[in-house]
């Protein structure tokens, strides 16, 4: 509680304190949402995280905090891995991760949505969902790239 108080009330920005809080939150097996929320809000005014994202990612992966690991993958630029991992957990999470990408690399954005479309085609999820993804992609130009498993 004191660590949480120090960060929330006293405004401590020391990376070691944030890293320690992440380590404590990854130990709580019942409340992963609190960990994800802490990761989201732990940024300094420049928009950089106040914790070691790679270390936090390793902790989350070893302690099976999948949603937090997916968030951290997206924060560290591992977009494709984040979408692929999210598809194993929750389809809507994968869509939200792909939507979060706002970089200038339009090819990567399309690749993320193609990963989702490939998943839809291979698992047979509802046709309405795949139609929505196709409309988003304007997929007529990309149909030869889609692999049917």
JSON list of C-alpha atoms in Angstrom, two decimals:
[
{"chain": "A", "resi": 1, "resn": "UNK", "atom": "CA", "xyz": [0.00, 0.00, 0.00]},
{"chain": "A", "resi": 2, "resn": "UNK", "atom": "CA", "xyz": [2.80, 2.42, 0.77]},
{"chain": "A", "resi": 3, "resn": "UNK", "atom": "CA", "xyz": [4.26, 2.00, -2.73]},
{"chain": "A", "resi": 4, "resn": "UNK", "atom": "CA", "xyz": [0.86, 2.73, -4.27]},
{"chain": "A", "resi": 5, "resn": "UNK", "atom": "CA", "xyz": [0.45, 5.73, -1.95]},
{"chain": "A", "resi": 6, "resn": "UNK", "atom": "CA", "xyz": [3.93, 6.99, -2.88]},
{"chain": "A", "resi": 7, "resn": "UNK", "atom": "CA", "xyz": [3.17, 6.82, -6.58]},
{"chain": "A", "resi": 8, "resn": "UNK", "atom": "CA", "xyz": [-0.45, 8.04, -6.56]},
{"chain": "A", "resi": 9, "resn": "UNK", "atom": "CA", "xyz": [-0.40, 10.67, -3.81]},
{"chain": "A", "resi": 10, "resn": "UNK", "atom": "CA", "xyz": [3.20, 11.75, -3.42]},
{"chain": "A", "resi": 11, "resn": "UNK", "atom": "CA", "xyz": [3.92, 11.61, -7.14]},
{"chain": "A", "resi": 12, "resn": "UNK", "atom": "CA", "xyz": [7.10, 9.54, -6.95]},
{"chain": "A", "resi": 13, "resn": "UNK", "atom": "CA", "xyz": [8.55, 9.14, -10.46]},
{"chain": "A", "resi": 14, "resn": "UNK", "atom": "CA", "xyz": [11.56, 6.98, -9.63]},
{"chain": "A", "resi": 15, "resn": "UNK", "atom": "CA", "xyz": [11.76, 4.05, -12.06]},
{"chain": "A", "resi": 16, "resn": "UNK", "atom": "CA", "xyz": [12.87, 1.64, -9.33]},
{"chain": "A", "resi": 17, "resn": "UNK", "atom": "CA", "xyz": [9.70, 2.32, -7.34]},
{"chain": "A", "resi": 18, "resn": "UNK", "atom": "CA", "xyz": [7.53, 1.81, -10.43]},
{"chain": "A", "resi": 19, "resn": "UNK", "atom": "CA", "xyz": [9.39, -1.41, -11.30]},
{"chain": "A", "resi": 20, "resn": "UNK", "atom": "CA", "xyz": [8.90, -2.66, -7.74]},
{"chain": "A", "resi": 21, "resn": "UNK", "atom": "CA", "xyz": [5.19, -1.87, -7.87]},
{"chain": "A", "resi": 22, "resn": "UNK", "atom": "CA", "xyz": [4.90, -3.81, -11.14]},
{"chain": "A", "resi": 23, "resn": "UNK", "atom": "CA", "xyz": [6.66, -6.76, -9.52]},
{"chain": "A", "resi": 24, "resn": "UNK", "atom": "CA", "xyz": [4.15, -6.63, -6.64]},
{"chain": "A", "resi": 25, "resn": "UNK", "atom": "CA", "xyz": [1.17, -6.31, -8.98]},
{"chain": "A", "resi": 26, "resn": "UNK", "atom": "CA", "xyz": [2.29, -9.29, -11.07]},
{"chain": "A", "resi": 27, "resn": "UNK", "atom": "CA", "xyz": [2.19, -11.41, -7.91]},
{"chain": "A", "resi": 28, "resn": "UNK", "atom": "CA", "xyz": [-1.54, -10.71, -7.48]},
{"chain": "A", "resi": 29, "resn": "UNK", "atom": "CA", "xyz": [-3.10, -13.49, -9.53]},
{"chain": "A", "resi": 30, "resn": "UNK", "atom": "CA", "xyz": [-6.67, -12.21, -9.19]},
{"chain": "A", "resi": 31, "resn": "UNK", "atom": "CA", "xyz": [-6.41, -8.62, -10.35]},
{"chain": "A", "resi": 32, "resn": "UNK", "atom": "CA", "xyz": [-4.62, -8.29, -13.67]},
{"chain": "A", "resi": 33, "resn": "UNK", "atom": "CA", "xyz": [-6.76, -5.28, -14.62]},
{"chain": "A", "resi": 34, "resn": "UNK", "atom": "CA", "xyz": [-5.14, -3.24, -11.84]},
{"chain": "A", "resi": 35, "resn": "UNK", "atom": "CA", "xyz": [-1.73, -4.06, -13.33]},
{"chain": "A", "resi": 36, "resn": "UNK", "atom": "CA", "xyz": [-2.81, -3.08, -16.84]},
{"chain": "A", "resi": 37, "resn": "UNK", "atom": "CA", "xyz": [-4.31, 0.16, -15.55]},
{"chain": "A", "resi": 38, "resn": "UNK", "atom": "CA", "xyz": [-1.10, 0.99, -13.67]},
{"chain": "A", "resi": 39, "resn": "UNK", "atom": "CA", "xyz": [0.95, 0.33, -16.82]},
{"chain": "A", "resi": 40, "resn": "UNK", "atom": "CA", "xyz": [-1.34, 2.62, -18.85]},
{"chain": "A", "resi": 41, "resn": "UNK", "atom": "CA", "xyz": [-1.14, 5.56, -16.48]},
{"chain": "A", "resi": 42, "resn": "UNK", "atom": "CA", "xyz": [2.56, 5.31, -15.57]},
{"chain": "A", "resi": 43, "resn": "UNK", "atom": "CA", "xyz": [3.90, 7.74, -18.12]},
{"chain": "A", "resi": 44, "resn": "UNK", "atom": "CA", "xyz": [5.81, 10.94, -17.59]},
{"chain": "A", "resi": 45, "resn": "UNK", "atom": "CA", "xyz": [4.74, 14.24, -19.23]},
{"chain": "A", "resi": 46, "resn": "UNK", "atom": "CA", "xyz": [6.80, 13.41, -22.36]},
{"chain": "A", "resi": 47, "resn": "UNK", "atom": "CA", "xyz": [4.79, 10.20, -22.80]},
{"chain": "A", "resi": 48, "resn": "UNK", "atom": "CA", "xyz": [7.60, 7.80, -21.85]},
{"chain": "A", "resi": 49, "resn": "UNK", "atom": "CA", "xyz": [6.92, 5.03, -19.37]},
{"chain": "A", "resi": 50, "resn": "UNK", "atom": "CA", "xyz": [8.33, 5.47, -15.89]},
{"chain": "A", "resi": 51, "resn": "UNK", "atom": "CA", "xyz": [9.27, 1.79, -15.67]},
{"chain": "A", "resi": 52, "resn": "UNK", "atom": "CA", "xyz": [11.53, -0.60, -17.53]},
{"chain": "A", "resi": 53, "resn": "UNK", "atom": "CA", "xyz": [9.09, -1.96, -20.11]},
{"chain": "A", "resi": 54, "resn": "UNK", "atom": "CA", "xyz": [11.27, -4.90, -21.17]},
{"chain": "A", "resi": 55, "resn": "UNK", "atom": "CA", "xyz": [11.73, -6.03, -17.56]},
{"chain": "A", "resi": 56, "resn": "UNK", "atom": "CA", "xyz": [8.00, -5.61, -16.92]},
{"chain": "A", "resi": 57, "resn": "UNK", "atom": "CA", "xyz": [7.24, -7.66, -20.05]},
{"chain": "A", "resi": 58, "resn": "UNK", "atom": "CA", "xyz": [9.50, -10.48, -18.86]},
{"chain": "A", "resi": 59, "resn": "UNK", "atom": "CA", "xyz": [7.79, -10.46, -15.45]},
{"chain": "A", "resi": 60, "resn": "UNK", "atom": "CA", "xyz": [4.35, -10.53, -16.99]},
{"chain": "A", "resi": 61, "resn": "UNK", "atom": "CA", "xyz": [5.25, -13.39, -19.32]},
{"chain": "A", "resi": 62, "resn": "UNK", "atom": "CA", "xyz": [6.83, -15.52, -16.61]},
{"chain": "A", "resi": 63, "resn": "UNK", "atom": "CA", "xyz": [3.91, -14.93, -14.24]},
{"chain": "A", "resi": 64, "resn": "UNK", "atom": "CA", "xyz": [1.25, -15.49, -16.93]},
{"chain": "A", "resi": 65, "resn": "UNK", "atom": "CA", "xyz": [-0.17, -11.96, -16.89]},
{"chain": "A", "resi": 66, "resn": "UNK", "atom": "CA", "xyz": [-1.18, -12.23, -20.54]},
{"chain": "A", "resi": 67, "resn": "UNK", "atom": "CA", "xyz": [-3.19, -9.04, -20.98]},
{"chain": "A", "resi": 68, "resn": "UNK", "atom": "CA", "xyz": [-0.48, -6.96, -19.34]},
{"chain": "A", "resi": 69, "resn": "UNK", "atom": "CA", "xyz": [2.15, -8.67, -21.51]},
{"chain": "A", "resi": 70, "resn": "UNK", "atom": "CA", "xyz": [0.11, -7.87, -24.62]},
{"chain": "A", "resi": 71, "resn": "UNK", "atom": "CA", "xyz": [-0.14, -4.22, -23.58]},
{"chain": "A", "resi": 72, "resn": "UNK", "atom": "CA", "xyz": [3.61, -4.08, -22.98]},
{"chain": "A", "resi": 73, "resn": "UNK", "atom": "CA", "xyz": [4.35, -5.71, -26.34]},
{"chain": "A", "resi": 74, "resn": "UNK", "atom": "CA", "xyz": [2.36, -2.98, -28.04]},
{"chain": "A", "resi": 75, "resn": "UNK", "atom": "CA", "xyz": [4.18, -0.31, -26.02]},
{"chain": "A", "resi": 76, "resn": "UNK", "atom": "CA", "xyz": [7.59, -1.67, -26.99]},
{"chain": "A", "resi": 77, "resn": "UNK", "atom": "CA", "xyz": [6.77, -1.84, -30.71]},
{"chain": "A", "resi": 78, "resn": "UNK", "atom": "CA", "xyz": [6.17, -5.59, -30.88]},
{"chain": "A", "resi": 79, "resn": "UNK", "atom": "CA", "xyz": [2.85, -5.05, -32.66]},
{"chain": "A", "resi": 80, "resn": "UNK", "atom": "CA", "xyz": [2.61, -8.29, -34.61]},
{"chain": "A", "resi": 81, "resn": "UNK", "atom": "CA", "xyz": [3.46, -10.38, -31.56]},
{"chain": "A", "resi": 82, "resn": "UNK", "atom": "CA", "xyz": [0.92, -8.44, -29.50]},
{"chain": "A", "resi": 83, "resn": "UNK", "atom": "CA", "xyz": [-1.87, -9.07, -32.02]},
{"chain": "A", "resi": 84, "resn": "UNK", "atom": "CA", "xyz": [-0.97, -12.75, -32.36]},
{"chain": "A", "resi": 85, "resn": "UNK", "atom": "CA", "xyz": [-0.91, -13.21, -28.57]},
{"chain": "A", "resi": 86, "resn": "UNK", "atom": "CA", "xyz": [-4.17, -11.26, -28.21]},
{"chain": "A", "resi": 87, "resn": "UNK", "atom": "CA", "xyz": [-5.88, -13.55, -30.70]},
{"chain": "A", "resi": 88, "resn": "UNK", "atom": "CA", "xyz": [-5.14, -16.45, -28.36]},
{"chain": "A", "resi": 89, "resn": "UNK", "atom": "CA", "xyz": [-6.84, -14.60, -25.49]},
{"chain": "A", "resi": 90, "resn": "UNK", "atom": "CA", "xyz": [-9.64, -12.43, -26.85]},
{"chain": "A", "resi": 91, "resn": "UNK", "atom": "CA", "xyz": [-10.61, -11.47, -30.39]},
{"chain": "A", "resi": 92, "resn": "UNK", "atom": "CA", "xyz": [-11.80, -7.99, -29.38]},
{"chain": "A", "resi": 93, "resn": "UNK", "atom": "CA", "xyz": [-8.47, -7.38, -27.61]},
{"chain": "A", "resi": 94, "resn": "UNK", "atom": "CA", "xyz": [-6.63, -8.17, -30.84]},
{"chain": "A", "resi": 95, "resn": "UNK", "atom": "CA", "xyz": [-8.81, -5.68, -32.72]},
{"chain": "A", "resi": 96, "resn": "UNK", "atom": "CA", "xyz": [-8.16, -3.00, -30.11]},
{"chain": "A", "resi": 97, "resn": "UNK", "atom": "CA", "xyz": [-4.39, -3.60, -30.28]},
{"chain": "A", "resi": 98, "resn": "UNK", "atom": "CA", "xyz": [-4.44, -3.31, -34.07]},
{"chain": "A", "resi": 99, "resn": "UNK", "atom": "CA", "xyz": [-6.50, -0.12, -33.76]},
{"chain": "A", "resi": 100, "resn": "UNK", "atom": "CA", "xyz": [-4.03, 1.33, -31.23]},
{"chain": "A", "resi": 101, "resn": "UNK", "atom": "CA", "xyz": [-1.25, 1.34, -33.82]},
{"chain": "A", "resi": 102, "resn": "UNK", "atom": "CA", "xyz": [-1.03, 4.91, -35.05]},
{"chain": "A", "resi": 103, "resn": "UNK", "atom": "CA", "xyz": [2.40, 4.95, -36.62]},
{"chain": "A", "resi": 104, "resn": "UNK", "atom": "CA", "xyz": [3.24, 6.14, -40.09]},
{"chain": "A", "resi": 105, "resn": "UNK", "atom": "CA", "xyz": [4.00, 2.62, -41.27]},
{"chain": "A", "resi": 106, "resn": "UNK", "atom": "CA", "xyz": [0.82, 1.86, -43.22]},
{"chain": "A", "resi": 107, "resn": "UNK", "atom": "CA", "xyz": [2.23, -1.48, -44.31]},
{"chain": "A", "resi": 108, "resn": "UNK", "atom": "CA", "xyz": [2.50, -2.62, -40.68]},
{"chain": "A", "resi": 109, "resn": "UNK", "atom": "CA", "xyz": [-1.06, -1.47, -39.96]},
{"chain": "A", "resi": 110, "resn": "UNK", "atom": "CA", "xyz": [-2.32, -3.53, -42.89]},
{"chain": "A", "resi": 111, "resn": "UNK", "atom": "CA", "xyz": [-0.22, -6.50, -41.79]},
{"chain": "A", "resi": 112, "resn": "UNK", "atom": "CA", "xyz": [-1.80, -6.37, -38.33]},
{"chain": "A", "resi": 113, "resn": "UNK", "atom": "CA", "xyz": [-5.27, -6.46, -39.82]},
{"chain": "A", "resi": 114, "resn": "UNK", "atom": "CA", "xyz": [-4.25, -9.21, -42.22]},
{"chain": "A", "resi": 115, "resn": "UNK", "atom": "CA", "xyz": [-3.13, -11.31, -39.23]},
{"chain": "A", "resi": 116, "resn": "UNK", "atom": "CA", "xyz": [-6.61, -10.81, -37.77]},
{"chain": "A", "resi": 117, "resn": "UNK", "atom": "CA", "xyz": [-8.29, -11.65, -41.08]},
{"chain": "A", "resi": 118, "resn": "UNK", "atom": "CA", "xyz": [-6.16, -14.76, -41.46]},
{"chain": "A", "resi": 119, "resn": "UNK", "atom": "CA", "xyz": [-7.25, -15.81, -37.97]},
{"chain": "A", "resi": 120, "resn": "UNK", "atom": "CA", "xyz": [-10.90, -15.20, -38.86]},
{"chain": "A", "resi": 121, "resn": "UNK", "atom": "CA", "xyz": [-10.62, -17.29, -42.01]},
{"chain": "A", "resi": 122, "resn": "UNK", "atom": "CA", "xyz": [-8.81, -20.15, -40.28]},
{"chain": "A", "resi": 123, "resn": "UNK", "atom": "CA", "xyz": [-11.11, -20.36, -37.25]},
{"chain": "A", "resi": 124, "resn": "UNK", "atom": "CA", "xyz": [-14.41, -19.69, -38.95]},
{"chain": "A", "resi": 125, "resn": "UNK", "atom": "CA", "xyz": [-15.56, -16.84, -36.74]},
{"chain": "A", "resi": 126, "resn": "UNK", "atom": "CA", "xyz": [-18.77, -15.05, -37.76]},
{"chain": "A", "resi": 127, "resn": "UNK", "atom": "CA", "xyz": [-18.87, -13.82, -41.33]},
{"chain": "A", "resi": 128, "resn": "UNK", "atom": "CA", "xyz": [-20.08, -10.38, -40.25]},
{"chain": "A", "resi": 129, "resn": "UNK", "atom": "CA", "xyz": [-16.86, -9.89, -38.31]},
{"chain": "A", "resi": 130, "resn": "UNK", "atom": "CA", "xyz": [-14.67, -10.83, -41.26]},
{"chain": "A", "resi": 131, "resn": "UNK", "atom": "CA", "xyz": [-16.72, -8.49, -43.48]},
{"chain": "A", "resi": 132, "resn": "UNK", "atom": "CA", "xyz": [-16.02, -5.65, -41.05]},
{"chain": "A", "resi": 133, "resn": "UNK", "atom": "CA", "xyz": [-12.29, -6.34, -41.14]},
{"chain": "A", "resi": 134, "resn": "UNK", "atom": "CA", "xyz": [-12.35, -6.61, -44.96]},
{"chain": "A", "resi": 135, "resn": "UNK", "atom": "CA", "xyz": [-14.14, -3.27, -45.21]},
{"chain": "A", "resi": 136, "resn": "UNK", "atom": "CA", "xyz": [-11.59, -1.73, -42.92]},
{"chain": "A", "resi": 137, "resn": "UNK", "atom": "CA", "xyz": [-8.72, -3.02, -45.02]},
{"chain": "A", "resi": 138, "resn": "UNK", "atom": "CA", "xyz": [-10.25, -2.33, -48.39]},
{"chain": "A", "resi": 139, "resn": "UNK", "atom": "CA", "xyz": [-9.10, -5.86, -48.95]},
{"chain": "A", "resi": 140, "resn": "UNK", "atom": "CA", "xyz": [-9.63, -6.16, -52.69]},
{"chain": "A", "resi": 141, "resn": "UNK", "atom": "CA", "xyz": [-6.02, -5.07, -53.21]},
{"chain": "A", "resi": 142, "resn": "UNK", "atom": "CA", "xyz": [-4.65, -7.65, -50.76]},
{"chain": "A", "resi": 143, "resn": "UNK", "atom": "CA", "xyz": [-6.57, -10.85, -51.44]},
{"chain": "A", "resi": 144, "resn": "UNK", "atom": "CA", "xyz": [-3.58, -12.66, -53.03]},
{"chain": "A", "resi": 145, "resn": "UNK", "atom": "CA", "xyz": [-1.61, -12.22, -49.76]},
{"chain": "A", "resi": 146, "resn": "UNK", "atom": "CA", "xyz": [-4.18, -13.93, -47.54]},
{"chain": "A", "resi": 147, "resn": "UNK", "atom": "CA", "xyz": [-3.21, -17.49, -46.72]},
{"chain": "A", "resi": 148, "resn": "UNK", "atom": "CA", "xyz": [-5.98, -20.05, -46.31]},
{"chain": "A", "resi": 149, "resn": "UNK", "atom": "CA", "xyz": [-5.01, -22.75, -43.88]}
]
